[in-house]
mmCIF file of C-alpha atoms and ligand atoms in Angstrom:
data_model
loop_
_atom_site.group_PDB
_atom_site.id
_atom_site.type_symbol
_atom_site.label_atom_id
_atom_site.label_comp_id
_atom_site.label_asym_id
_atom_site.label_seq_id
_atom_site.Cartn_x
_atom_site.Cartn_y
_atom_site.Cartn_z
ATOM 1 C CA MET A 1 22.976 2.095 -4.634
ATOM 2 C CA ALA A 2 22.597 1.372 -0.922
ATOM 3 C CA GLU A 3 20.221 0.029 1.570
ATOM 4 C CA LEU A 4 18.261 2.504 3.721
ATOM 5 C CA THR A 5 17.686 2.125 7.393
ATOM 6 C CA LEU A 6 15.266 3.905 9.690
ATOM 7 C CA ASP A 7 16.172 3.322 13.282
ATOM 8 C CA SER A 8 13.471 4.328 15.874
ATOM 9 C CA VAL A 9 12.648 7.523 13.776
ATOM 10 C CA THR A 10 10.219 9.927 15.323
ATOM 11 C CA LYS A 11 8.855 13.242 14.114
ATOM 12 C CA VAL A 12 6.969 15.642 16.371
ATOM 13 C CA PHE A 13 5.499 18.721 14.938
ATOM 14 C CA ASN A 14 5.049 21.623 17.379
ATOM 15 C CA GLU A 15 6.787 19.752 20.080
ATOM 16 C CA GLY A 16 5.580 20.870 23.522
ATOM 17 C CA GLY A 17 2.896 23.202 22.180
ATOM 18 C CA SER A 18 -0.898 22.640 22.560
ATOM 19 C CA ASP A 19 -0.931 21.735 18.907
ATOM 20 C CA GLU A 20 1.776 19.081 19.183
ATOM 21 C CA VAL A 21 1.531 16.218 16.603
ATOM 22 C CA VAL A 22 3.417 12.984 16.704
ATOM 23 C CA ALA A 23 3.368 12.445 12.978
ATOM 24 C CA VAL A 24 5.833 9.439 12.946
ATOM 25 C CA ASP A 25 6.264 7.329 16.116
ATOM 26 C CA ASP A 26 9.427 5.178 16.637
ATOM 27 C CA LEU A 27 9.549 3.862 13.163
ATOM 28 C CA SER A 28 12.125 1.241 12.468
ATOM 29 C CA MET A 29 12.612 -0.471 9.086
ATOM 30 C CA GLY A 30 15.262 -1.607 6.783
ATOM 31 C CA ILE A 31 14.894 -1.180 2.985
ATOM 32 C CA GLU A 32 17.216 -3.519 1.209
ATOM 33 C CA ASP A 33 19.699 -2.491 -1.559
ATOM 34 C CA GLY A 34 17.481 -2.577 -4.798
ATOM 35 C CA GLU A 35 14.287 -3.152 -2.912
ATOM 36 C CA PHE A 36 11.040 -1.463 -3.944
ATOM 37 C CA LEU A 37 9.203 -0.687 -0.600
ATOM 38 C CA VAL A 38 5.677 0.714 -0.659
ATOM 39 C CA LEU A 39 4.639 2.917 2.319
ATOM 40 C CA VAL A 40 1.043 2.607 2.692
ATOM 41 C CA GLY A 41 -1.782 3.912 4.875
ATOM 42 C CA PRO A 42 -4.622 6.198 5.278
ATOM 43 C CA SER A 43 -4.430 9.925 4.864
ATOM 44 C CA GLY A 44 -2.544 11.680 7.795
ATOM 45 C CA CYS A 45 -0.820 8.374 8.917
ATOM 46 C CA GLY A 46 2.735 10.022 8.405
ATOM 47 C CA LYS A 47 3.770 8.562 4.960
ATOM 48 C CA SER A 48 4.736 11.891 3.469
ATOM 49 C CA THR A 49 6.547 13.038 6.676
ATOM 50 C CA THR A 50 8.599 9.824 6.608
ATOM 51 C CA LEU A 51 9.528 10.364 3.075
ATOM 52 C CA ARG A 52 10.366 13.959 3.628
ATOM 53 C CA MET A 53 12.571 13.104 6.593
ATOM 54 C CA ILE A 54 14.464 10.631 4.370
ATOM 55 C CA ALA A 55 14.822 13.318 1.727
ATOM 56 C CA GLY A 56 16.081 15.857 4.213
ATOM 57 C CA LEU A 57 13.043 18.232 3.630
ATOM 58 C CA GLU A 58 12.098 17.649 7.322
ATOM 59 C CA THR A 59 14.181 17.387 10.498
ATOM 60 C CA VAL A 60 14.154 14.161 12.446
ATOM 61 C CA THR A 61 12.964 14.772 16.019
ATOM 62 C CA ASP A 62 14.550 11.438 17.321
ATOM 63 C CA GLY A 63 16.107 8.329 15.899
ATOM 64 C CA GLU A 64 18.586 7.769 12.933
ATOM 65 C CA ILE A 65 18.424 7.457 9.166
ATOM 66 C CA ARG A 66 21.212 5.617 7.353
ATOM 67 C CA LEU A 67 21.931 5.329 3.637
ATOM 68 C CA GLY A 68 24.383 2.419 3.523
ATOM 69 C CA GLU A 69 26.574 2.910 6.644
ATOM 70 C CA ARG A 70 26.298 6.713 6.388
ATOM 71 C CA ARG A 71 23.985 8.574 8.943
ATOM 72 C CA ILE A 72 22.176 11.209 6.864
ATOM 73 C CA ASN A 73 20.022 12.846 9.645
ATOM 74 C CA ASP A 74 21.976 16.154 9.266
ATOM 75 C CA SER A 75 23.048 15.998 5.664
ATOM 76 C CA SER A 76 21.560 18.608 3.377
ATOM 77 C CA PRO A 77 19.055 17.168 0.827
ATOM 78 C CA ALA A 78 21.677 17.833 -1.933
ATOM 79 C CA ASP A 79 24.238 15.790 -0.128
ATOM 80 C CA ARG A 80 22.006 12.726 0.372
ATOM 81 C CA ASP A 81 22.375 11.246 -3.176
ATOM 82 C CA ILE A 82 18.636 10.643 -3.131
ATOM 83 C CA ALA A 83 16.150 11.718 -5.777
ATOM 84 C CA MET A 84 12.545 12.482 -5.075
ATOM 85 C CA VAL A 85 9.499 12.479 -7.480
ATOM 86 C CA PHE A 86 6.246 14.191 -6.373
ATOM 87 C CA GLN A 87 2.719 13.930 -7.262
ATOM 88 C CA SER A 88 2.832 17.366 -8.584
ATOM 89 C CA TYR A 89 5.789 16.640 -10.935
ATOM 90 C CA ALA A 90 7.541 19.884 -9.803
ATOM 91 C CA LEU A 91 8.920 20.585 -13.214
ATOM 92 C CA TYR A 92 10.255 24.101 -13.895
ATOM 93 C CA PRO A 93 7.713 25.649 -16.252
ATOM 94 C CA HIS A 94 10.148 28.068 -17.969
ATOM 95 C CA MET A 95 12.646 25.299 -18.877
ATOM 96 C CA THR A 96 12.309 22.734 -21.713
ATOM 97 C CA VAL A 97 12.348 19.085 -20.808
ATOM 98 C CA ARG A 98 15.954 18.917 -21.769
ATOM 99 C CA GLU A 99 16.772 21.758 -19.364
ATOM 100 C CA ASN A 100 14.665 20.355 -16.630
ATOM 101 C CA MET A 101 16.668 17.047 -16.901
ATOM 102 C CA ARG A 102 20.030 18.772 -17.185
ATOM 103 C CA PHE A 103 19.467 21.165 -14.225
ATOM 104 C CA GLY A 104 19.961 18.707 -11.360
ATOM 105 C CA LEU A 105 23.145 17.304 -12.887
ATOM 106 C CA GLU A 106 24.521 20.796 -13.575
ATOM 107 C CA GLU A 107 23.709 21.882 -10.041
ATOM 108 C CA SER A 108 24.883 18.814 -8.050
ATOM 109 C CA THR A 109 27.822 17.470 -10.065
ATOM 110 C CA ASP A 110 30.871 18.810 -11.928
ATOM 111 C CA MET A 111 30.046 16.514 -14.863
ATOM 112 C CA PRO A 112 31.257 17.812 -18.181
ATOM 113 C CA ASP A 113 28.622 19.332 -20.482
ATOM 114 C CA ASP A 114 28.994 16.603 -23.197
ATOM 115 C CA GLU A 115 28.537 13.836 -20.580
ATOM 116 C CA ILE A 116 25.491 15.537 -19.271
ATOM 117 C CA THR A 117 23.927 15.775 -22.757
ATOM 118 C CA GLU A 118 24.728 12.083 -23.431
ATOM 119 C CA LYS A 119 23.123 11.044 -20.018
ATOM 120 C CA VAL A 120 20.075 13.168 -20.702
ATOM 121 C CA GLU A 121 19.605 11.732 -24.207
ATOM 122 C CA SER A 122 20.016 8.159 -23.204
ATOM 123 C CA THR A 123 17.710 8.582 -20.226
ATOM 124 C CA ALA A 124 15.088 10.244 -22.459
ATOM 125 C CA ALA A 125 15.338 7.370 -24.817
ATOM 126 C CA MET A 126 14.840 4.831 -22.049
ATOM 127 C CA MET A 127 11.824 6.809 -20.921
ATOM 128 C CA GLY A 128 10.401 7.166 -24.439
ATOM 129 C CA ILE A 129 10.450 10.990 -24.287
ATOM 130 C CA GLU A 130 13.220 11.846 -26.779
ATOM 131 C CA GLU A 131 10.678 13.686 -29.020
ATOM 132 C CA LEU A 132 9.554 15.805 -26.134
ATOM 133 C CA LEU A 133 13.056 17.197 -25.069
ATOM 134 C CA ASP A 134 12.600 20.695 -26.654
ATOM 135 C CA ARG A 135 9.025 21.207 -25.293
ATOM 136 C CA LYS A 136 8.138 23.040 -22.099
ATOM 137 C CA PRO A 137 6.089 21.274 -19.402
ATOM 138 C CA GLY A 138 2.981 23.364 -20.280
ATOM 139 C CA GLU A 139 3.012 21.660 -23.757
ATOM 140 C CA LEU A 140 2.842 18.077 -22.223
ATOM 141 C CA SER A 141 0.045 15.869 -21.022
ATOM 142 C CA GLY A 142 0.004 14.791 -17.270
ATOM 143 C CA GLY A 143 1.429 11.318 -18.309
ATOM 144 C CA GLN A 144 4.193 12.868 -20.303
ATOM 145 C CA GLN A 145 4.973 15.262 -17.475
ATOM 146 C CA GLN A 146 5.258 12.478 -15.008
ATOM 147 C CA ARG A 147 7.501 10.570 -17.282
ATOM 148 C CA VAL A 148 9.698 13.723 -17.495
ATOM 149 C CA ALA A 149 9.731 13.987 -13.657
ATOM 150 C CA LEU A 150 10.845 10.435 -13.485
ATOM 151 C CA GLY A 151 13.523 10.907 -16.141
ATOM 152 C CA ARG A 152 14.782 13.832 -14.294
ATOM 153 C CA ALA A 153 15.178 11.805 -11.169
ATOM 154 C CA ILE A 154 16.776 8.808 -12.972
ATOM 155 C CA VAL A 155 19.264 10.905 -14.773
ATOM 156 C CA ARG A 156 20.895 11.777 -11.506
ATOM 157 C CA ASP A 157 21.729 8.125 -10.953
ATOM 158 C CA PRO A 158 20.920 8.392 -7.227
ATOM 159 C CA SER A 159 21.468 5.799 -4.499
ATOM 160 C CA ALA A 160 17.801 5.841 -3.627
ATOM 161 C CA PHE A 161 14.424 7.056 -5.232
ATOM 162 C CA LEU A 162 11.702 8.504 -3.063
ATOM 163 C CA MET A 163 8.229 8.757 -4.793
ATOM 164 C CA ASP A 164 5.331 10.475 -3.164
ATOM 165 C CA GLU A 165 2.094 9.394 -4.881
ATOM 166 C CA PRO A 166 3.655 9.937 -8.295
ATOM 167 C CA LEU A 167 0.821 8.506 -10.256
ATOM 168 C CA SER A 168 -2.222 9.950 -8.515
ATOM 169 C CA ASN A 169 -2.752 12.829 -11.017
ATOM 170 C CA LEU A 170 -3.167 10.423 -13.887
ATOM 171 C CA ASP A 171 -6.339 8.823 -15.077
ATOM 172 C CA ALA A 172 -7.012 5.173 -14.061
ATOM 173 C CA LYS A 173 -5.813 3.644 -17.461
ATOM 174 C CA LEU A 174 -2.618 5.525 -17.628
ATOM 175 C CA ARG A 175 -1.990 4.917 -13.921
ATOM 176 C CA ALA A 176 -2.188 1.091 -14.479
ATOM 177 C CA THR A 177 0.200 1.423 -17.458
ATOM 178 C CA MET A 178 2.603 3.604 -15.608
ATOM 179 C CA ARG A 179 2.554 1.264 -12.676
ATOM 180 C CA THR A 180 3.838 -1.619 -14.665
ATOM 181 C CA GLU A 181 6.377 0.639 -16.383
ATOM 182 C CA LEU A 182 7.644 2.024 -13.110
ATOM 183 C CA GLN A 183 8.021 -1.404 -11.602
ATOM 184 C CA ARG A 184 10.024 -2.624 -14.729
ATOM 185 C CA LEU A 185 12.136 0.432 -14.720
ATOM 186 C CA GLN A 186 12.909 0.172 -11.013
ATOM 187 C CA ALA A 187 13.862 -3.521 -11.522
ATOM 188 C CA ASP A 188 16.187 -2.724 -14.382
ATOM 189 C CA LEU A 189 17.766 0.129 -12.655
ATOM 190 C CA GLY A 190 18.006 -1.809 -9.339
ATOM 191 C CA VAL A 191 17.737 1.453 -7.248
ATOM 192 C CA THR A 192 16.439 1.194 -3.724
ATOM 193 C CA THR A 193 12.945 2.889 -3.768
ATOM 194 C CA VAL A 194 10.593 3.990 -1.363
ATOM 195 C CA TYR A 195 7.128 4.616 -2.821
ATOM 196 C CA VAL A 196 4.255 6.367 -0.947
ATOM 197 C CA THR A 197 0.621 5.737 -1.693
ATOM 198 C CA HIS A 198 -2.730 5.628 0.133
ATOM 199 C CA ASP A 199 -3.998 3.139 -2.564
ATOM 200 C CA GLN A 200 -3.753 -0.397 -1.464
ATOM 201 C CA THR A 201 -3.974 -1.653 -5.009
ATOM 202 C CA GLU A 202 -0.854 0.215 -5.848
ATOM 203 C CA ALA A 203 0.839 -1.127 -2.789
ATOM 204 C CA MET A 204 -0.257 -4.701 -3.507
ATOM 205 C CA THR A 205 0.907 -4.685 -7.189
ATOM 206 C CA MET A 206 4.021 -2.729 -7.046
ATOM 207 C CA GLY A 207 5.878 -3.436 -3.802
ATOM 208 C CA ASP A 208 8.532 -6.069 -3.165
ATOM 209 C CA ARG A 209 7.317 -5.382 0.400
ATOM 210 C CA ILE A 210 4.708 -3.214 1.884
ATOM 211 C CA ALA A 211 5.051 -1.052 5.130
ATOM 212 C CA VAL A 212 1.650 -0.260 6.612
ATOM 213 C CA LEU A 213 1.350 2.716 8.778
ATOM 214 C CA ASP A 214 -1.430 3.974 10.957
ATOM 215 C CA ASP A 215 -1.388 7.030 13.097
ATOM 216 C CA GLY A 216 2.369 7.372 12.767
ATOM 217 C CA VAL A 217 2.986 3.703 13.818
ATOM 218 C CA LEU A 218 4.204 0.863 11.751
ATOM 219 C CA GLN A 219 1.604 -1.903 11.712
ATOM 220 C CA GLN A 220 3.276 -4.499 9.514
ATOM 221 C CA ILE A 221 6.079 -4.824 7.026
ATOM 222 C CA GLY A 222 5.974 -7.707 4.796
ATOM 223 C CA THR A 223 5.449 -8.988 1.171
ATOM 224 C CA PRO A 224 2.039 -8.007 -0.299
ATOM 225 C CA LEU A 225 0.726 -11.591 0.120
ATOM 226 C CA GLU A 226 1.938 -11.829 3.772
ATOM 227 C CA CYS A 227 0.118 -8.533 4.481
ATOM 228 C CA TYR A 228 -3.008 -9.879 2.577
ATOM 229 C CA HIS A 229 -3.119 -13.432 4.023
ATOM 230 C CA ALA A 230 -1.420 -13.051 7.301
ATOM 231 C CA PRO A 231 -2.183 -9.519 8.563
ATOM 232 C CA SER A 232 -0.579 -8.840 11.882
ATOM 233 C CA ASN A 233 -3.696 -6.977 13.221
ATOM 234 C CA ARG A 234 -7.216 -5.970 12.321
ATOM 235 C CA PHE A 235 -6.111 -2.657 10.877
ATOM 236 C CA VAL A 236 -3.931 -4.286 8.274
ATOM 237 C CA ALA A 237 -6.583 -6.912 7.540
ATOM 238 C CA GLY A 238 -9.139 -4.187 6.820
ATOM 239 C CA PHE A 239 -6.760 -1.852 4.882
ATOM 240 C CA ILE A 240 -5.347 -4.285 2.529
ATOM 241 C CA GLY A 241 -7.853 -5.899 0.115
ATOM 242 C CA GLU A 242 -10.692 -4.524 -1.941
ATOM 243 C CA PRO A 243 -13.517 -5.058 -1.141
ATOM 244 C CA SER A 244 -12.398 -5.166 2.527
ATOM 245 C CA MET A 245 -12.367 -8.160 4.668
ATOM 246 C CA ASN A 246 -15.637 -8.756 6.426
ATOM 247 C CA PHE A 247 -15.558 -8.435 10.240
ATOM 248 C CA PHE A 248 -18.048 -9.782 12.728
ATOM 249 C CA PRO A 249 -17.847 -8.854 16.408
ATOM 250 C CA THR A 250 -18.371 -12.035 18.563
ATOM 251 C CA THR A 251 -18.084 -13.394 22.142
ATOM 252 C CA ARG A 252 -16.297 -16.521 22.547
ATOM 253 C CA SER A 253 -17.361 -19.267 25.017
ATOM 254 C CA ALA A 254 -15.143 -22.340 24.878
ATOM 255 C CA ASP A 255 -15.007 -23.369 21.186
ATOM 256 C CA THR A 256 -17.914 -21.411 19.906
ATOM 257 C CA LEU A 257 -18.143 -17.824 18.790
ATOM 258 C CA SER A 258 -21.462 -16.085 19.143
ATOM 259 C CA ALA A 259 -22.623 -13.045 17.230
ATOM 260 C CA GLU A 260 -26.014 -11.439 17.189
ATOM 261 C CA GLN A 261 -27.083 -13.349 14.112
ATOM 262 C CA PHE A 262 -25.111 -16.572 14.117
ATOM 263 C CA THR A 263 -23.014 -18.910 16.170
ATOM 264 C CA TYR A 264 -19.799 -20.247 14.705
ATOM 265 C CA PRO A 265 -18.135 -23.555 16.011
ATOM 266 C CA LEU A 266 -14.373 -23.064 15.969
ATOM 267 C CA PRO A 267 -11.951 -25.850 14.764
ATOM 268 C CA ALA A 268 -9.655 -27.044 17.610
ATOM 269 C CA ALA A 269 -6.567 -25.352 16.179
ATOM 270 C CA ALA A 270 -8.273 -22.013 16.229
ATOM 271 C CA THR A 271 -9.501 -22.378 19.792
ATOM 272 C CA ASP A 272 -5.893 -23.138 20.945
ATOM 273 C CA ALA A 273 -4.687 -19.981 19.324
ATOM 274 C CA LEU A 274 -7.176 -17.765 21.413
ATOM 275 C CA GLY A 275 -5.778 -18.163 24.782
ATOM 276 C CA ASP A 276 -8.090 -16.455 27.259
ATOM 277 C CA ALA A 277 -9.351 -13.971 24.894
ATOM 278 C CA THR A 278 -13.118 -13.770 24.817
ATOM 279 C CA ASP A 279 -14.041 -10.742 22.662
ATOM 280 C CA ILE A 280 -13.142 -11.862 19.316
ATOM 281 C CA THR A 281 -13.588 -10.234 15.824
ATOM 282 C CA LEU A 282 -14.103 -12.952 13.192
ATOM 283 C CA GLY A 283 -12.813 -11.890 9.806
ATOM 284 C CA VAL A 284 -13.332 -13.514 6.514
ATOM 285 C CA ARG A 285 -12.357 -12.143 2.946
ATOM 286 C CA PRO A 286 -15.177 -11.731 0.438
ATOM 287 C CA GLU A 287 -13.823 -14.197 -1.939
ATOM 288 C CA ASP A 288 -13.615 -16.935 0.761
ATOM 289 C CA VAL A 289 -17.516 -16.567 1.480
ATOM 290 C CA GLY A 290 -19.243 -19.287 -0.517
ATOM 291 C CA VAL A 291 -22.793 -18.520 -1.912
ATOM 292 C CA GLN A 292 -24.981 -21.466 -2.804
ATOM 293 C CA PRO A 293 -28.610 -21.145 -4.058
ATOM 294 C CA GLU A 294 -30.292 -23.672 -1.701
ATOM 295 C CA ALA A 295 -32.236 -21.895 1.066
ATOM 296 C CA ASP A 296 -31.515 -24.720 3.453
ATOM 297 C CA ALA A 297 -28.506 -24.433 5.624
ATOM 298 C CA SER A 298 -27.455 -27.670 7.013
ATOM 299 C CA GLY A 299 -23.695 -27.435 7.849
ATOM 300 C CA ASP A 300 -22.097 -25.836 10.913
ATOM 301 C CA HIS A 301 -20.595 -23.094 8.846
ATOM 302 C CA GLU A 302 -23.453 -22.384 6.623
ATOM 303 C CA PHE A 303 -25.959 -19.524 7.088
ATOM 304 C CA GLU A 304 -29.258 -18.604 5.586
ATOM 305 C CA CYS A 305 -28.888 -15.222 4.006
ATOM 306 C CA VAL A 306 -30.815 -12.779 1.806
ATOM 307 C CA VAL A 307 -29.076 -10.960 -1.054
ATOM 308 C CA ASP A 308 -29.305 -7.208 -0.368
ATOM 309 C CA VAL A 309 -27.520 -5.764 -3.358
ATOM 310 C CA VAL A 310 -25.433 -7.150 -6.163
ATOM 311 C CA GLU A 311 -22.569 -5.133 -7.608
ATOM 312 C CA PRO A 312 -21.476 -6.475 -10.894
ATOM 313 C CA VAL A 313 -17.770 -5.630 -11.531
ATOM 314 C CA GLY A 314 -17.606 -7.712 -14.888
ATOM 315 C CA GLU A 315 -15.354 -10.637 -13.954
ATOM 316 C CA SER A 316 -16.900 -10.954 -10.517
ATOM 317 C CA ASN A 317 -19.922 -9.906 -8.598
ATOM 318 C CA ASN A 318 -19.863 -8.301 -5.181
ATOM 319 C CA VAL A 319 -22.869 -9.704 -3.340
ATOM 320 C CA TYR A 320 -23.964 -7.843 -0.284
ATOM 321 C CA LEU A 321 -25.549 -10.483 2.055
ATOM 322 C CA ARG A 322 -27.712 -10.092 5.117
ATOM 323 C CA PHE A 323 -28.135 -12.859 7.686
ATOM 324 C CA ALA A 324 -31.805 -13.993 7.692
ATOM 325 C CA GLY A 325 -33.488 -11.893 10.314
ATOM 326 C CA ALA A 326 -30.695 -9.199 10.392
ATOM 327 C CA PRO A 327 -31.731 -5.598 10.262
ATOM 328 C CA GLU A 328 -31.633 -3.744 6.904
ATOM 329 C CA GLY A 329 -28.144 -2.195 6.186
ATOM 330 C CA GLU A 330 -26.285 -4.937 8.183
ATOM 331 C CA THR A 331 -24.550 -6.586 5.366
ATOM 332 C CA PHE A 332 -21.329 -8.374 4.476
ATOM 333 C CA ILE A 333 -19.747 -9.016 1.152
ATOM 334 C CA ALA A 334 -19.196 -12.161 -0.873
ATOM 335 C CA THR A 335 -17.264 -12.030 -4.112
ATOM 336 C CA ILE A 336 -18.355 -14.585 -6.577
ATOM 337 C CA SER A 337 -17.911 -15.283 -10.346
ATOM 338 C CA GLY A 338 -19.424 -12.638 -12.700
ATOM 339 C CA MET A 339 -20.982 -15.484 -14.593
ATOM 340 C CA ARG A 340 -23.174 -16.396 -11.804
ATOM 341 C CA ASN A 341 -26.748 -15.164 -11.713
ATOM 342 C CA VAL A 342 -27.703 -13.822 -8.319
ATOM 343 C CA ALA A 343 -30.299 -11.069 -7.771
ATOM 344 C CA ALA A 344 -31.392 -8.873 -4.855
ATOM 345 C CA GLY A 345 -33.984 -10.573 -2.683
ATOM 346 C CA ASP A 346 -32.653 -14.064 -3.465
ATOM 347 C CA ARG A 347 -32.534 -16.408 -0.486
ATOM 348 C CA VAL A 348 -29.091 -18.038 -0.410
ATOM 349 C CA VAL A 349 -26.766 -20.008 1.863
ATOM 350 C CA ALA A 350 -23.403 -18.424 2.712
ATOM 351 C CA THR A 351 -20.604 -20.621 3.862
ATOM 352 C CA ILE A 352 -17.751 -19.417 5.868
ATOM 353 C CA PRO A 353 -15.139 -22.075 5.732
ATOM 354 C CA PRO A 354 -13.070 -22.537 8.974
ATOM 355 C CA SER A 355 -9.839 -22.747 7.059
ATOM 356 C CA ALA A 356 -10.253 -19.196 5.750
ATOM 357 C CA ILE A 357 -11.235 -17.350 8.980
ATOM 358 C CA HIS A 358 -9.106 -14.796 10.759
ATOM 359 C CA LEU A 359 -9.606 -14.098 14.443
ATOM 360 C CA PHE A 360 -8.594 -10.858 16.103
ATOM 361 C CA ASP A 361 -8.329 -9.979 19.859
ATOM 362 C CA ASP A 362 -10.661 -7.099 20.348
ATOM 363 C CA ARG A 363 -8.573 -5.858 23.292
ATOM 364 C CA THR A 364 -5.528 -5.177 21.124
ATOM 365 C CA GLY A 365 -6.651 -5.704 17.574
ATOM 366 C CA GLU A 366 -3.888 -8.377 17.176
ATOM 367 C CA ALA A 367 -4.394 -11.257 14.801
ATOM 368 C CA LEU A 368 -4.583 -14.429 17.043
ATOM 369 C CA ARG A 369 -4.967 -16.651 14.089
ATOM 370 C CA ASN A 370 -4.866 -16.044 10.360
ATOM 371 C CA ARG A 371 -6.365 -18.190 7.505
ATOM 372 C CA SER A 372 -4.743 -21.598 6.681
ATOM 373 C CA LEU A 373 -2.955 -21.708 3.475
ATOM 374 C CA ALA A 374 -2.359 -25.421 3.732
ATOM 375 C CA ASP A 375 -4.598 -26.402 0.930
ATOM 376 C CA VAL A 376 -4.055 -23.265 -1.226
ATOM 377 C CA ASP A 377 -1.856 -24.086 -4.227
ATOM 378 C CA GLY A 378 0.713 -21.537 -5.218
ATOM 379 C CA VAL A 379 0.731 -19.305 -2.204
ATOM 380 C CA THR A 380 3.544 -19.801 0.226
ATOM 381 C CA LEU A 381 4.610 -17.247 2.751
ATOM 382 C CA SER A 382 8.102 -17.196 4.039
HETATM 383 P P1 ATP B 1 -1.755 12.290 3.032
HETATM 384 O O1 ATP B 1 -1.962 10.818 2.430
HETATM 385 O O2 ATP B 1 -3.072 12.827 3.334
HETATM 386 O O3 ATP B 1 -0.701 13.062 2.305
HETATM 387 P P2 ATP B 1 0.327 11.398 5.043
HETATM 388 O O4 ATP B 1 0.036 10.022 5.518
HETATM 389 O O5 ATP B 1 1.284 11.680 3.979
HETATM 390 O O6 ATP B 1 -1.162 11.876 4.584
HETATM 391 P P3 ATP B 1 1.565 13.267 6.660
HETATM 392 O O7 ATP B 1 1.483 14.310 5.644
HETATM 393 O O8 ATP B 1 2.744 12.674 6.776
HETATM 394 O O9 ATP B 1 0.504 12.273 6.372
HETATM 395 O O10 ATP B 1 1.060 13.925 8.063
HETATM 396 C C1 ATP B 1 1.061 13.159 9.278
HETATM 397 C C2 ATP B 1 0.477 14.035 10.417
HETATM 398 O O11 ATP B 1 1.405 15.159 10.636
HETATM 399 C C3 ATP B 1 -0.785 14.606 10.202
HETATM 400 O O12 ATP B 1 -1.530 14.576 11.384
HETATM 401 C C4 ATP B 1 -0.499 16.006 9.694
HETATM 402 O O13 ATP B 1 -1.542 16.893 9.973
HETATM 403 C C5 ATP B 1 0.727 16.255 10.588
HETATM 404 N N1 ATP B 1 1.637 17.321 9.825
HETATM 405 C C6 ATP B 1 2.205 17.139 8.605
HETATM 406 N N2 ATP B 1 2.975 18.239 8.445
HETATM 407 C C7 ATP B 1 2.834 19.142 9.469
HETATM 408 C C8 ATP B 1 3.422 20.442 9.701
HETATM 409 N N3 ATP B 1 4.151 21.079 8.933
HETATM 410 N N4 ATP B 1 2.949 20.961 10.965
HETATM 411 C C9 ATP B 1 2.160 20.356 11.797
HETATM 412 N N5 ATP B 1 1.579 19.112 11.421
HETATM 413 C C10 ATP B 1 1.965 18.517 10.363
#
């Protein structure tokens, strides 16, 4: 077991050519011994390339990767003591589960046969796949194949696991079950893990910490709640959270933000955080938008709105609201209890509480102020 360090790691494909791509740009991060780090970001942001460089399947253009104290840039994949699990499972189809699990150990160690047998059987028992040991991959369901692929990685007892969207071929219910199981397993084994996904729910629920990438550049690394409540910039704010944070472009004059459909007086503390910035995006999460039935907005932070669409999710309703007078299609979302009765066409009052707003500088996207957590029980950020 070991910590994993990426020090200014860059990957350029087709360097110098007209089709040059900087897939990973000066990425630095430390993954602690035993930590579960989720690398998340949209398609093409460089997640897989990062993982493949750590695994040794891709060369590093610049920078250094270390496992513990050891620089591994130039070690062969087999010498890195790292196991990788892919979305495609990559099991050998002509081998039984037992042979698939034995294979890595036979190839990469000089462990005696009986020890390999014992290790494979104890790992299979831990993964609940003992009864599958003599089947071939083609005789297994997707979930079982994924379990075997994980078992095959675990049996090698590596210093680190790398997982590239390992659950994405499974149906939603099985994915949720496997998510919990993987987390439990990783915590029990205490093996440093880097897990790649484009799914922010997976990132939020599984990671000790999340690293958010966009266009090859690290945007933020922090606990799921830090990324959720204290995003470093607008990209992270929009990427983490479902439904997404609402964003309103505004212009600031002194302590007031003006948008096309509303003006928003800022609390003093927020004004202080803005410096000389005048083009500000106001952000608020859907669950922080209040919805009252009265069609008479009287407070500073209350706005007359019309309900455009209601999306019932069961325990909650996603209510698409339009500021009174705003054109069709210009909506923002409030998430309210599923027990409340709101219907399209209703006139309501939406509240955007000052304690819940995020403010972003349009020039850089940087968060100038994040929501206050002072009066929120149970959420503390380090
Ligand atoms: P996805 O979620 O779609 O798998 P990703 O975040 O894993 O995306 P990467 O596969 O790491 O993204 O790709 C990052 C960038 O590098 C993309 O622009 C991609 O087109 C480019 N890229 C990846 N592999 C190569 C390659 N072998 N040659 C040239 N460009 C590549």
